[in-house]
Short mmCIF file of C-alpha atoms in Angstrom, two decimals:
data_model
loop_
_atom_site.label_atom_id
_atom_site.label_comp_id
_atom_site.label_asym_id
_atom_site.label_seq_id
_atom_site.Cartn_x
_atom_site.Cartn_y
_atom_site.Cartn_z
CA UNK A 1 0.00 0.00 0.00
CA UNK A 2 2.52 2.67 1.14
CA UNK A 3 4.19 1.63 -2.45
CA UNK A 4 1.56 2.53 -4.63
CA UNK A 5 0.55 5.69 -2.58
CA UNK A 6 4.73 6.77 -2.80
CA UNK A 7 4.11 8.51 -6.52
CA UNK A 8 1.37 10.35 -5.28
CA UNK A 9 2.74 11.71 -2.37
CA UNK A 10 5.64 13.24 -4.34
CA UNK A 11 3.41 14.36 -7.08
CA UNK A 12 1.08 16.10 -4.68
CA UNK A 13 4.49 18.00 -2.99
CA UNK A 14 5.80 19.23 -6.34
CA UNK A 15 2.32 20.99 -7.01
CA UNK A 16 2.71 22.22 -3.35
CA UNK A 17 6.07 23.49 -4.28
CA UNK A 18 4.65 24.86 -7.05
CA UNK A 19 1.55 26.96 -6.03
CA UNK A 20 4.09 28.47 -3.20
CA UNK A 21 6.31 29.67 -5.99
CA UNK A 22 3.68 31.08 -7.51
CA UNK A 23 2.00 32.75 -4.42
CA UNK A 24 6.20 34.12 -3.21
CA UNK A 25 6.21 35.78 -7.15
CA UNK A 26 2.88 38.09 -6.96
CA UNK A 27 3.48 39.01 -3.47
CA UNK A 28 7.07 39.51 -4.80
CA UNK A 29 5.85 41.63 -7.47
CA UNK A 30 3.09 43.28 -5.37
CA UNK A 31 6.00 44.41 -2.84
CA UNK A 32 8.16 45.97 -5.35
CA UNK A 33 5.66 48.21 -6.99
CA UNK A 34 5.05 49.55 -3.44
CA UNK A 35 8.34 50.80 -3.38
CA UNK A 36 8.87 51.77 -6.78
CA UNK A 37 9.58 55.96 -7.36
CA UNK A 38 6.22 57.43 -8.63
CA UNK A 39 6.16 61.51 -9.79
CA UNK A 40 5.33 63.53 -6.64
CA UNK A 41 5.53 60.23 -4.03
CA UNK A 42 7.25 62.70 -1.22
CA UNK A 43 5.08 64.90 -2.07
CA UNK A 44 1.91 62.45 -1.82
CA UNK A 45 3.26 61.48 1.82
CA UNK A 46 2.57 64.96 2.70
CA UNK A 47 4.24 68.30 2.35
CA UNK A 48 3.45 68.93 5.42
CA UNK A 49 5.35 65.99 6.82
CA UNK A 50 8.49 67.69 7.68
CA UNK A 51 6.80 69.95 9.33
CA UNK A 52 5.62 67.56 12.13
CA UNK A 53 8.02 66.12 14.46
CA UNK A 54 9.70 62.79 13.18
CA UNK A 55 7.89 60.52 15.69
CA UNK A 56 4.12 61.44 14.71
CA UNK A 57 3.11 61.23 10.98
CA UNK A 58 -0.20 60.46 11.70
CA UNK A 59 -1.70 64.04 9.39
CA UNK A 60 -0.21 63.07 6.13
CA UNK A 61 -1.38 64.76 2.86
CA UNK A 62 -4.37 62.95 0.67
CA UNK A 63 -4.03 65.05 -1.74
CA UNK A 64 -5.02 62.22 -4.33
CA UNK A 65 -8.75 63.67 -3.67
CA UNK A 66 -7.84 67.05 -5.15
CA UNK A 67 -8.53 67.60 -8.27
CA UNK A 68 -5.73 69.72 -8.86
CA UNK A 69 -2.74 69.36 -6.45
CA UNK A 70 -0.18 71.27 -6.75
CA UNK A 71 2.71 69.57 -6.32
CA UNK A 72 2.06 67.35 -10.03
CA UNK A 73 2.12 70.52 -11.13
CA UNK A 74 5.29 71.08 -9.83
CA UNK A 75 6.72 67.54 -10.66
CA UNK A 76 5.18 68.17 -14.71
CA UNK A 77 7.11 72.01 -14.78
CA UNK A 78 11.08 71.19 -15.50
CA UNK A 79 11.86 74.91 -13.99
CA UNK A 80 10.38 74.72 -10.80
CA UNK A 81 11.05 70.88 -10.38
CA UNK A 82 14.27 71.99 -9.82
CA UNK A 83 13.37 74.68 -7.67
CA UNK A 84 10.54 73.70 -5.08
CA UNK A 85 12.55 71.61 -2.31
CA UNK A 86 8.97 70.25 -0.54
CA UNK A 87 11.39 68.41 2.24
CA UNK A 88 12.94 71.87 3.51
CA UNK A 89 11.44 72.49 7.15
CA UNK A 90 9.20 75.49 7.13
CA UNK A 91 8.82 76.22 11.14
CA UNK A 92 11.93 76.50 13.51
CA UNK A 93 10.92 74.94 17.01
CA UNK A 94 12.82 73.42 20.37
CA UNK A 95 13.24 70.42 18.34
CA UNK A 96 15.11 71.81 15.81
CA UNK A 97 17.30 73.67 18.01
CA UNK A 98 20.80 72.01 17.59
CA UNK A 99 24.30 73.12 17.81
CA UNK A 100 24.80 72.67 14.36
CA UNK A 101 22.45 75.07 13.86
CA UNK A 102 23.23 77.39 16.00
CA UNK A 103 26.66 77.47 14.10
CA UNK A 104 25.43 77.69 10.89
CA UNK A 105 22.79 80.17 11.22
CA UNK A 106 25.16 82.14 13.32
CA UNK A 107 27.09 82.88 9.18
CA UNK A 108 24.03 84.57 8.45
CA UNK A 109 22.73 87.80 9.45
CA UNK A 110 18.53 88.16 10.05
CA UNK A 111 16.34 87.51 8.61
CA UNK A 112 18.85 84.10 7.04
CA UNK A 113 20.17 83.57 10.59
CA UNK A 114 21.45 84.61 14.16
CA UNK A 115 24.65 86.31 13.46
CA UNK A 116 25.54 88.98 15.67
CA UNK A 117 21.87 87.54 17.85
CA UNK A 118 22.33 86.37 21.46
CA UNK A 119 22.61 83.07 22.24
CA UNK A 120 20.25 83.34 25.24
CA UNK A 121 17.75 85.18 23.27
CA UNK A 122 17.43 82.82 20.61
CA UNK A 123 17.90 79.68 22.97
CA UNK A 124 14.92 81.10 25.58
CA UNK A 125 12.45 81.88 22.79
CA UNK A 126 12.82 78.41 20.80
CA UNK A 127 12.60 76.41 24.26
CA UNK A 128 8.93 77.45 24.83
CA UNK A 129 8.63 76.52 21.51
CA UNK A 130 8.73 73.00 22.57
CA UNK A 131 5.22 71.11 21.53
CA UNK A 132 3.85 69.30 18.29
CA UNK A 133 1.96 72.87 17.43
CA UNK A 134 5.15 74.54 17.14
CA UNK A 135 6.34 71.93 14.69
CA UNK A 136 2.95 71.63 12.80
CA UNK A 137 1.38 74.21 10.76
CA UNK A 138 -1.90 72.94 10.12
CA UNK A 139 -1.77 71.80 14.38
CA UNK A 140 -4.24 69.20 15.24
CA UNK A 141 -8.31 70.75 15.76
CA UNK A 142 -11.39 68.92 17.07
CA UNK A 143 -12.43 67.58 13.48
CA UNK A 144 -10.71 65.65 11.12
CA UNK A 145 -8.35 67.52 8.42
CA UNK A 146 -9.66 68.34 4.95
CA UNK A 147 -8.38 65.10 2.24
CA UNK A 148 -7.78 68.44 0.41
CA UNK A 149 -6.24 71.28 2.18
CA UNK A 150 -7.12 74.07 0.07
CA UNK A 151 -5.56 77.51 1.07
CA UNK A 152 -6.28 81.28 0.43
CA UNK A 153 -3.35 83.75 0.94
CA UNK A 154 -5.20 87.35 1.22
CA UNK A 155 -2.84 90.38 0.09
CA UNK A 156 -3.59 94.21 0.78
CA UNK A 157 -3.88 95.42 -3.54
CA UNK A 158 -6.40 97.39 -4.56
CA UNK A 159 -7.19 94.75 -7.27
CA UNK A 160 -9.42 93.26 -4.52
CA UNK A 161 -11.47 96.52 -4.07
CA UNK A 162 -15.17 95.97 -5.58
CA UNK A 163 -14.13 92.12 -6.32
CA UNK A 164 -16.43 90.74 -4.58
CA UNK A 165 -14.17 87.63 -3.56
CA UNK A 166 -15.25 87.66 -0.23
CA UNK A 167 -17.61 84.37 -0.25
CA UNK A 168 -14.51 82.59 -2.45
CA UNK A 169 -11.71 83.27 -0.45
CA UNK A 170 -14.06 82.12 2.84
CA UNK A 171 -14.39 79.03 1.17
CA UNK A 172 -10.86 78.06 1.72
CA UNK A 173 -9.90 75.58 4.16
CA UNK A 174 -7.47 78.21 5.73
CA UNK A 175 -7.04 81.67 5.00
CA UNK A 176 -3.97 83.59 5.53
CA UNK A 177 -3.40 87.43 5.86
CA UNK A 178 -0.88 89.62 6.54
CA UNK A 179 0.41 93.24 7.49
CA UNK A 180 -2.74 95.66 7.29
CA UNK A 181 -5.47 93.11 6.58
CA UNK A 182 -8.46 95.44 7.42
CA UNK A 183 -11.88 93.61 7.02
CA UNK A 184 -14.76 95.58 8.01
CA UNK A 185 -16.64 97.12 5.84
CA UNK A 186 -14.61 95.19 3.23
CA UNK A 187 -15.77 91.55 3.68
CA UNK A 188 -17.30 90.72 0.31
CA UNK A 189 -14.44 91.24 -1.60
CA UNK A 190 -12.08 90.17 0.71
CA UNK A 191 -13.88 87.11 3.09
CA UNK A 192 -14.32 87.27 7.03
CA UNK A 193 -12.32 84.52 7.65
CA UNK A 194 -8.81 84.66 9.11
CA UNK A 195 -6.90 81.44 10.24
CA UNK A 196 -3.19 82.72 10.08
CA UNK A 197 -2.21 86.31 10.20
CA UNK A 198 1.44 86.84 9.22
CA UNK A 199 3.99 89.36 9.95
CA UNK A 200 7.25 91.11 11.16
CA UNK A 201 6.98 93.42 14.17
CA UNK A 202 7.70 95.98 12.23
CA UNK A 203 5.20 95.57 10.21
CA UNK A 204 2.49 95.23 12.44
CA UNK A 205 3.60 97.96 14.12
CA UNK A 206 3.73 100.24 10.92
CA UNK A 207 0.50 98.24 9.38
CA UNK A 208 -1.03 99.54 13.06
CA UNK A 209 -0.20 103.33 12.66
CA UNK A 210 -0.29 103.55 9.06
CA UNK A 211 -3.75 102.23 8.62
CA UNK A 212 -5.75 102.87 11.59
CA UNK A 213 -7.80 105.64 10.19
CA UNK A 214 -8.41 103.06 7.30
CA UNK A 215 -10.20 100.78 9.97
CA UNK A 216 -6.66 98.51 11.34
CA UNK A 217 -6.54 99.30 14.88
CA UNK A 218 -5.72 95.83 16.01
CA UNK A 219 -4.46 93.04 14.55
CA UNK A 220 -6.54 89.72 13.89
CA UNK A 221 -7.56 87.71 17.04
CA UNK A 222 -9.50 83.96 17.29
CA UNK A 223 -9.78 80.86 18.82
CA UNK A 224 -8.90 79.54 15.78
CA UNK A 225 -6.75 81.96 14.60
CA UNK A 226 -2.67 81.48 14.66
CA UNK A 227 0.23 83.83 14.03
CA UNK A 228 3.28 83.13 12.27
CA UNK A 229 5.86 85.30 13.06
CA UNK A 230 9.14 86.14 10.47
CA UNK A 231 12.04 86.08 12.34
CA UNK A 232 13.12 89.93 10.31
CA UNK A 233 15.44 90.57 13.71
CA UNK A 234 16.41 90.28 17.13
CA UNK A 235 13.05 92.12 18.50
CA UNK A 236 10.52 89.60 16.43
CA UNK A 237 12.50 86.56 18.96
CA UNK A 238 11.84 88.82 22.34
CA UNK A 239 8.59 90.13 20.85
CA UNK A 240 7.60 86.21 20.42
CA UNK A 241 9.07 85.20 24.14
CA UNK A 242 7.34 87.43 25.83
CA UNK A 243 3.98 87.00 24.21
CA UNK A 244 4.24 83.12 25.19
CA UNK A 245 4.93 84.38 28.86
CA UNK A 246 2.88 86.75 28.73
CA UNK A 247 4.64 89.33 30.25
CA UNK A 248 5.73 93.27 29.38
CA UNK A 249 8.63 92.96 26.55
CA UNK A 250 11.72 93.64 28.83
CA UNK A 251 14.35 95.30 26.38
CA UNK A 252 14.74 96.42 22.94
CA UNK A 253 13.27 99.23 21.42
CA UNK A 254 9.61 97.58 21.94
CA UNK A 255 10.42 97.52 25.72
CA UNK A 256 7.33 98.04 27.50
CA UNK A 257 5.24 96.88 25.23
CA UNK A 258 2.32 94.17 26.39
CA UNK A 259 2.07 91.73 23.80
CA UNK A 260 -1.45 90.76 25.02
CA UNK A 261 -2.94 93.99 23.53
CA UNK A 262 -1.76 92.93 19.89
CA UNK A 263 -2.83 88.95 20.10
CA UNK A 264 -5.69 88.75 22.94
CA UNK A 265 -5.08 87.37 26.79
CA UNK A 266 -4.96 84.16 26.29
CA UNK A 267 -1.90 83.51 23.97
CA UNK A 268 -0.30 80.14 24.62
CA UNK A 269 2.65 78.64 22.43
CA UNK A 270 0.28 76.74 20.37
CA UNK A 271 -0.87 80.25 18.88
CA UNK A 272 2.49 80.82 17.34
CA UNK A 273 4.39 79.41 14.52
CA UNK A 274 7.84 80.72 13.88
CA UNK A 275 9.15 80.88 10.27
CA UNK A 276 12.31 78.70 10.20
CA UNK A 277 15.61 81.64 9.14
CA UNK A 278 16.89 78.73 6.55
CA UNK A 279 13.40 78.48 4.98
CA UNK A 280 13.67 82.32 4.26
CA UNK A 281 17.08 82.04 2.89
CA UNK A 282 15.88 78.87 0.72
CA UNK A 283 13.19 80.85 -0.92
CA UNK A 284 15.29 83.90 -1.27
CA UNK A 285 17.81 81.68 -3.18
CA UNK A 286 15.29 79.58 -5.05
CA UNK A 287 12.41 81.79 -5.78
CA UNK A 288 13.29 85.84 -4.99
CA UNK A 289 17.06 86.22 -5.58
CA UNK A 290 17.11 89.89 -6.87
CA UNK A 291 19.34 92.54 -8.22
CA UNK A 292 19.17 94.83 -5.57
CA UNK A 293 21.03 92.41 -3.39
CA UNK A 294 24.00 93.38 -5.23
CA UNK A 295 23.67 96.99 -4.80
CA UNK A 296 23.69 99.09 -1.61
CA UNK A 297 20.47 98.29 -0.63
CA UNK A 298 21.42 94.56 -0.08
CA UNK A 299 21.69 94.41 3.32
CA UNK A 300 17.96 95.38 3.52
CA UNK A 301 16.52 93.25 0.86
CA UNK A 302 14.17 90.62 1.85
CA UNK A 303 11.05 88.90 -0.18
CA UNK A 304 7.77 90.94 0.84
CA UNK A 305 5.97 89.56 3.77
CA UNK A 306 3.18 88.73 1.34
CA UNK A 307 5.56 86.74 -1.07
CA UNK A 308 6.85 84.57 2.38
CA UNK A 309 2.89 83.88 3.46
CA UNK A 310 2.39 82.83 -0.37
CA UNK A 311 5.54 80.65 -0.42
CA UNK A 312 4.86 78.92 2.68
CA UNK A 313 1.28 78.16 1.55
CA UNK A 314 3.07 76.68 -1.72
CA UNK A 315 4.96 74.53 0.43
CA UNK A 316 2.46 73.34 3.05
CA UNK A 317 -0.91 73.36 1.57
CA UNK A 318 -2.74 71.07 -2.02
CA UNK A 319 -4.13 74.15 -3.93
CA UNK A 320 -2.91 77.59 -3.78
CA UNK A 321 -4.80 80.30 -4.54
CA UNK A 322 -3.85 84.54 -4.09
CA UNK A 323 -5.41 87.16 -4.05
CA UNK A 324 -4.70 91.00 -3.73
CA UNK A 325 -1.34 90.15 -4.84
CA UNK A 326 0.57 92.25 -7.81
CA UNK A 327 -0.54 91.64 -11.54
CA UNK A 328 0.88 92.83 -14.72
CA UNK A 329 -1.92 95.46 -14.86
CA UNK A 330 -0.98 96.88 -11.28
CA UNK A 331 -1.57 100.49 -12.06
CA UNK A 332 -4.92 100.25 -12.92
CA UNK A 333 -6.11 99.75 -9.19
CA UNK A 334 -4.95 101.69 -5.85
CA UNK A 335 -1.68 100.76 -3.71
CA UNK A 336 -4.87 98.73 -1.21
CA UNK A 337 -8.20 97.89 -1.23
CA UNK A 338 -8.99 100.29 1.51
CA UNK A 339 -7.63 103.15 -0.15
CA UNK A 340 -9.77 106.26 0.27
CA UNK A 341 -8.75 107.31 -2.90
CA UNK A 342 -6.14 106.07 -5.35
CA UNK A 343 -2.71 105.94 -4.48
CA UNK A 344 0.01 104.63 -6.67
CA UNK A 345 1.91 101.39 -5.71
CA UNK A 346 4.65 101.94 -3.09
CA UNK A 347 8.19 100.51 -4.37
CA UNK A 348 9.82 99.94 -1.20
CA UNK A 349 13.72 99.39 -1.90
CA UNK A 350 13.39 96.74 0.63
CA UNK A 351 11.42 94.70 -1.22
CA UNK A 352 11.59 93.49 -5.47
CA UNK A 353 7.81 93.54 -6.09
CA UNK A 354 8.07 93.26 -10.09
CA UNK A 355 10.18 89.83 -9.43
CA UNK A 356 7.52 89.02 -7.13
CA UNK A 357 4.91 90.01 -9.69
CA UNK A 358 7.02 87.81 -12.24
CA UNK A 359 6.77 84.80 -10.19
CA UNK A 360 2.72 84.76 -9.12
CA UNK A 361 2.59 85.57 -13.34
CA UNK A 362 4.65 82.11 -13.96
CA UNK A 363 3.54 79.85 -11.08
CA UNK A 364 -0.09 80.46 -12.16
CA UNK A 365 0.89 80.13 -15.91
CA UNK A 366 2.24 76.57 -14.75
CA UNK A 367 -1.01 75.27 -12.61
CA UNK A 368 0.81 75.57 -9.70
CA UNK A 369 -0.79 79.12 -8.35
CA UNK A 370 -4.30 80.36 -8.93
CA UNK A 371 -3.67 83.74 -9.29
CA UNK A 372 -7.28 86.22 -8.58
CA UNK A 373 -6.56 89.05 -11.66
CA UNK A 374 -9.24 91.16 -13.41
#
């Protein structure tokens, strides 16, 4: 008996063997196009990854669901494939805070870096800065994030006066604004809803004085609302410290000051976001690199604080879109929306705002930018 069943037994293991060889080859297979390089995959994980600490990655991107992201964009356009770096961290927080970064930031002066900055100024600011909403921009709410994170950056140009984009720009996921963002009596062209309101402290200051007849006499405040501060000197770092604390600014030429008054009474660390100094040199490089850093006014050249809200949002967000930024037809509308009456644009030799206008004109050209003109 065992004789006869002997060829059957070792037929029945070679079509055992078989079938397993089979089964190892697709999941073979399977694994390998897992892991092969597809356009954009980094990109797919989430732009916003690196902006999370390394051991949570639980908010990636799904930007698969938009209809339009903009990072294929960026992957299709051979230009600004090379330029967009999507890895480069956008916030500076605790975690970040290294000696090897103190020493290289310390080469460059502000707004790049630290150099000529205190140590102790730089190292007591950043360690407040110590929790996952200083190292997120989109920090964690009570519902779930959008599978398409869909972003409005809100300039001050007088291209949004009578545009009646206030109901679009609302529609956004998250709207950002900047400098002398006045709202009332403006919102249908320009939206009610504020969710980051960017700045230097010298621009809020000057946005504050400047436009309070205009309707600006304090900056934006929320629950919901954040504020990401540029890093243009030493007093945006103590400005920044002592708001955290909340205590009376102790030096500098804002000494005095109570940061309260500017971003409401309740102001913890998760309200603030801090614009990484090596993120503003990136984009500077990349994006921004003018002519008039090679003249005397180099020193004080820096992209506009609109062009570093816009940028960020290019590098943390799905779709993109601008408005009240600079257009090609600039001199048909007033320096702002909340002009009285018409005043020309203001070319600051701080700032390059026809580069600037050159870039919105080709990132919107290339799908990556919706830029609002008329």
């Amino acid at each position: 008996m065992g004789l006869l069943r002997g060829p059957l037994f070792w037929l029945l293991l070679l079509l055992a063997a078989a079938c397993s060889g089979i089964l190892f080859a697709l999941y073979s297979s399977a694994v390998e196009r897992s892991l092969e390089p597809h356009s954009g995959v980094r990109d797919t994980t989430s732009s916003r990854a690196f902006l999370q600490p390394k051991s949570s990655n639980s908010r990636t991107r799904k930007s698969h669901r938009c209809q339009h992201p903009l990072h294929l964009a960026i992957q299709r356009h051979p230009h600004f494939r090379s330029l967009f770096d999507l890895s480069k961290p956008v916030l500076l927080w605790w975690g970040l805070f290294t000696p090897e970064l103190w020493d290289h930031l310390s080469q460059h002066k502000a707004p790049y870096g630290w150099q000529g900055l205190s140590h102790h100024a730089i190292n007591s600011t950043l360690s407040l800065l110590n929790g996952s909403d200083s190292a997120e921009l989109f920090a964690a709410s009570r519902e779930p994030p959008p599978n398409c994170i869909r972003c409005a950056v809100v300039g001050n140009g007088g291209i949004l006066n009578g545009s009646r984009q206030g109901a679009n720009i609302d529609a956004h996921n998250y709207v950002f604004r900047l400098n002398g963002a006045v709202i009332k009596g403006f919102e249908r062209d320009v939206g009610t809803k504020t969710s980051f309101y960017g700045f230097t402290v010298n621009t809020m200051k000057n946005s504050l004085i400047s436009y309070q007849n205009a309707g600006f006499t304090s900056v934006p405040q929320g629950q919901d609302l954040h504020y990401i501060f540029i890093p243009s000197n030493l007093r945006d770092y103590v400005m920044l410290r002592s708001a955290i604390l909340g205590v009376p600014i102790p030096e500098g030429p804002d000494k005095g000051d109570r940061p309260h008054t500017y971003f409401g009474p309740e102001a913890s660390a998760s309200k603030f976001k801090l614009l990484h100094p090596d993120f503003i040199g990136y984009l500077t490089d990349r994006f921004l690199k003018s002519k008039l850093i090679n003249t005397n006014f180099g020193d004080l050249y820096m992209p506009s604080t609109g062009a570093l809200m816009l940028l960020t949002a290019l590098h943390a967000c799905d779709q993109v879109s601008a408005y009240g930024f600079i257009t090609s037809n600039y001199r048909k509308f007033s320096d702002h929306y909340f002009d009285r009456t018409k005043k020309p644009l203001i070319f600051y030799a701080n700032h390059d705002l026809i580069l600037e206008a050159t870039l919105w004109r080709d990132l919107h050209k290339a799908g990556i930018l919706q830029l609002y003109q008329r």
